[in-house]
């Protein structure tokens, strides 16, 4: 079996007292398009609206459009096989890198990088948005109060990672 190579293999984790930026490997990501009732019968309860993420049976389910969903699970997840008969399934695992931005300064770094309101009253845990960082489309998921996972296209992942670590330099001495 072929081994997946990281697009961020040369990137060094960024660490300070208030911020950590690193890659999170070992996940599966697929997009499923189809009737939400049919998809939910296989995947479990789906989020009611776009921008909300739901945890279900070790997976994160995101409604990215009226009938489009991202399903993120463990690297060995078999949900793709189960969904093929009832939805249009597009594997995205090999086309995305997942960057984790975590710590007290995470919202400040992201606010410098993307045109979103990262205030905790607005961008709460279990929400996500599609936006751009350094002219690159990304999906930003607020996992916990100060933990964000950014899904970047593999081709541009190192550029996004470098942009984030540069935006974090002011927190290096903290």
C-alpha positions as semicolon CSV with decimal commas, in nm:
position;residue;x (nm);y (nm);z (nm)
1;X;0,000;0,000;0,000
2;X;0,123;0,347;-0,079
3;X;0,214;0,568;0,212
4;X;0,077;0,920;0,221
5;X;0,352;1,181;0,231
6;X;0,296;1,502;0,418
7;X;0,293;1,830;0,228
8;X;0,430;1,982;0,550
9;X;0,713;1,735;0,610
10;X;0,970;2,016;0,599
11;X;0,770;2,248;0,829
12;X;0,889;2,280;1,185
13;X;0,628;2,302;1,462
14;X;0,597;2,652;1,607
15;X;0,585;2,667;1,986
16;X;0,568;2,951;2,235
17;X;0,412;2,982;2,580
18;X;0,086;3,108;2,423
19;X;0,074;2,940;2,083
20;X;0,145;2,615;1,902
21;X;0,122;2,562;1,526
22;X;0,169;2,213;1,386
23;X;0,037;1,959;1,140
24;X;-0,222;1,701;1,238
25;X;-0,179;1,385;1,032
26;X;-0,370;1,061;1,018
27;X;-0,717;1,164;0,907
28;X;-0,960;1,087;0,628
29;X;-1,161;1,357;0,458
30;X;-1,433;1,307;0,205
31;X;-1,706;1,516;0,055
32;X;-2,048;1,357;0,021
33;X;-2,320;1,513;-0,192
34;X;-2,676;1,391;-0,196
35;X;-2,997;1,368;-0,002
36;X;-2,922;1,460;0,361
37;X;-3,170;1,202;0,493
38;X;-2,997;0,924;0,301
39;X;-2,650;1,039;0,407
40;X;-2,751;1,078;0,774
41;X;-2,887;0,722;0,778
42;X;-2,527;0,610;0,721
43;X;-2,319;0,884;0,884
44;X;-2,541;0,976;1,177
45;X;-2,707;1,306;1,255
46;X;-2,594;1,586;1,024
47;X;-2,562;1,955;1,115
48;X;-2,879;2,150;1,041
49;X;-2,706;2,441;0,869
50;X;-2,389;2,543;0,689
51;X;-2,108;2,653;0,919
52;X;-2,183;2,405;1,197
53;X;-1,975;2,096;1,270
54;X;-2,110;1,796;1,458
55;X;-1,917;1,516;1,624
56;X;-2,063;1,172;1,566
57;X;-1,914;0,827;1,623
58;X;-1,550;0,943;1,600
59;X;-1,615;1,161;1,297
60;X;-1,669;1,531;1,241
61;X;-1,951;1,614;1,003
62;X;-1,970;1,957;0,838
63;X;-2,247;2,088;0,619
64;X;-2,061;2,284;0,349
65;X;-2,367;2,342;0,131
66;X;-2,738;2,253;0,122
67;X;-2,665;1,895;0,013
68;X;-2,286;1,884;0,056
69;X;-2,099;1,753;0,357
70;X;-1,741;1,707;0,466
71;X;-1,683;1,396;0,674
72;X;-1,357;1,386;0,869
73;X;-1,261;1,069;1,046
74;X;-0,970;0,844;1,132
75;X;-0,732;0,754;0,851
76;X;-0,877;0,402;0,831
77;X;-1,242;0,516;0,818
78;X;-1,461;0,298;0,595
79;X;-1,758;0,536;0,561
80;X;-1,670;0,610;0,198
81;X;-1,755;0,253;0,098
82;X;-2,084;0,270;0,288
83;X;-2,187;0,600;0,125
84;X;-2,100;0,516;-0,237
85;X;-2,438;0,359;-0,316
86;X;-2,640;0,654;-0,187
87;X;-2,430;0,968;-0,243
88;X;-2,170;1,120;-0,470
89;X;-1,849;1,071;-0,274
90;X;-1,524;1,256;-0,343
91;X;-1,220;1,156;-0,136
92;X;-1,026;1,469;-0,034
93;X;-0,775;1,323;0,215
94;X;-0,483;1,333;-0,025
95;X;-0,559;1,685;-0,142
96;X;-0,562;1,858;0,196
97;X;-0,325;1,921;0,484
98;X;-0,457;1,988;0,835
99;X;-0,283;2,263;1,029
100;X;-0,352;2,308;1,400
101;X;-0,332;2,653;1,557
102;X;-0,375;2,627;1,934
103;X;-0,324;2,843;2,240
104;X;-0,420;3,174;2,396
105;X;-0,289;3,372;2,095
106;X;-0,458;3,152;1,830
107;X;-0,744;3,392;1,761
108;X;-0,505;3,687;1,729
109;X;-0,288;3,506;1,476
110;X;-0,589;3,394;1,274
111;X;-0,742;3,743;1,281
112;X;-0,425;3,872;1,115
113;X;-0,450;3,599;0,853
114;X;-0,814;3,567;0,744
115;X;-1,108;3,800;0,691
116;X;-1,327;3,647;0,962
117;X;-1,445;3,763;1,302
118;X;-1,256;3,535;1,541
119;X;-1,406;3,685;1,858
120;X;-1,513;3,399;2,089
121;X;-1,873;3,524;2,092
122;X;-1,888;3,490;1,713
123;X;-1,656;3,206;1,610
124;X;-1,746;2,946;1,870
125;X;-1,644;2,582;1,907
126;X;-1,817;2,353;1,656
127;X;-1,832;2,626;1,391
128;X;-1,633;2,656;1,071
129;X;-1,597;2,888;0,776
130;X;-1,447;2,874;0,433
131;X;-1,218;3,169;0,377
132;X;-0,874;3,250;0,247
133;X;-0,531;3,275;0,407
134;X;-0,256;3,431;0,197
135;X;-0,476;3,418;-0,115
136;X;-0,538;3,047;-0,063
137;X;-0,882;2,894;0,002
138;X;-0,901;2,717;0,337
139;X;-1,160;2,580;0,575
140;X;-1,111;2,697;0,935
141;X;-1,276;2,485;1,205
142;X;-1,301;2,602;1,566
143;X;-1,260;2,276;1,755
144;X;-1,234;2,424;2,107
145;X;-1,211;2,776;2,251
146;X;-0,847;2,820;2,150
147;X;-0,793;2,533;1,905
148;X;-0,846;2,566;1,532
149;X;-0,791;2,319;1,253
150;X;-0,722;2,461;0,909
151;X;-0,771;2,248;0,599
152;X;-0,550;2,383;0,321
153;X;-0,502;2,256;-0,030
154;X;-0,195;2,035;-0,032
155;X;-0,025;2,238;-0,305
156;X;-0,040;2,554;-0,094
157;X;-0,021;2,406;0,256
158;X;0,342;2,502;0,318
159;X;0,274;2,858;0,206
160;X;-0,024;2,882;0,444
161;X;0,182;2,726;0,723
162;X;0,468;2,973;0,669
163;X;0,221;3,261;0,662
164;X;0,074;3,153;0,997
165;X;0,413;3,109;1,161
166;X;0,518;3,454;1,037
167;X;0,196;3,602;1,178
168;X;0,284;3,433;1,509
169;X;0,631;3,585;1,543
170;X;0,513;3,860;1,778
171;X;0,419;3,589;2,029
172;X;0,758;3,414;2,020
173;X;0,881;3,582;2,338
174;X;0,567;3,510;2,538
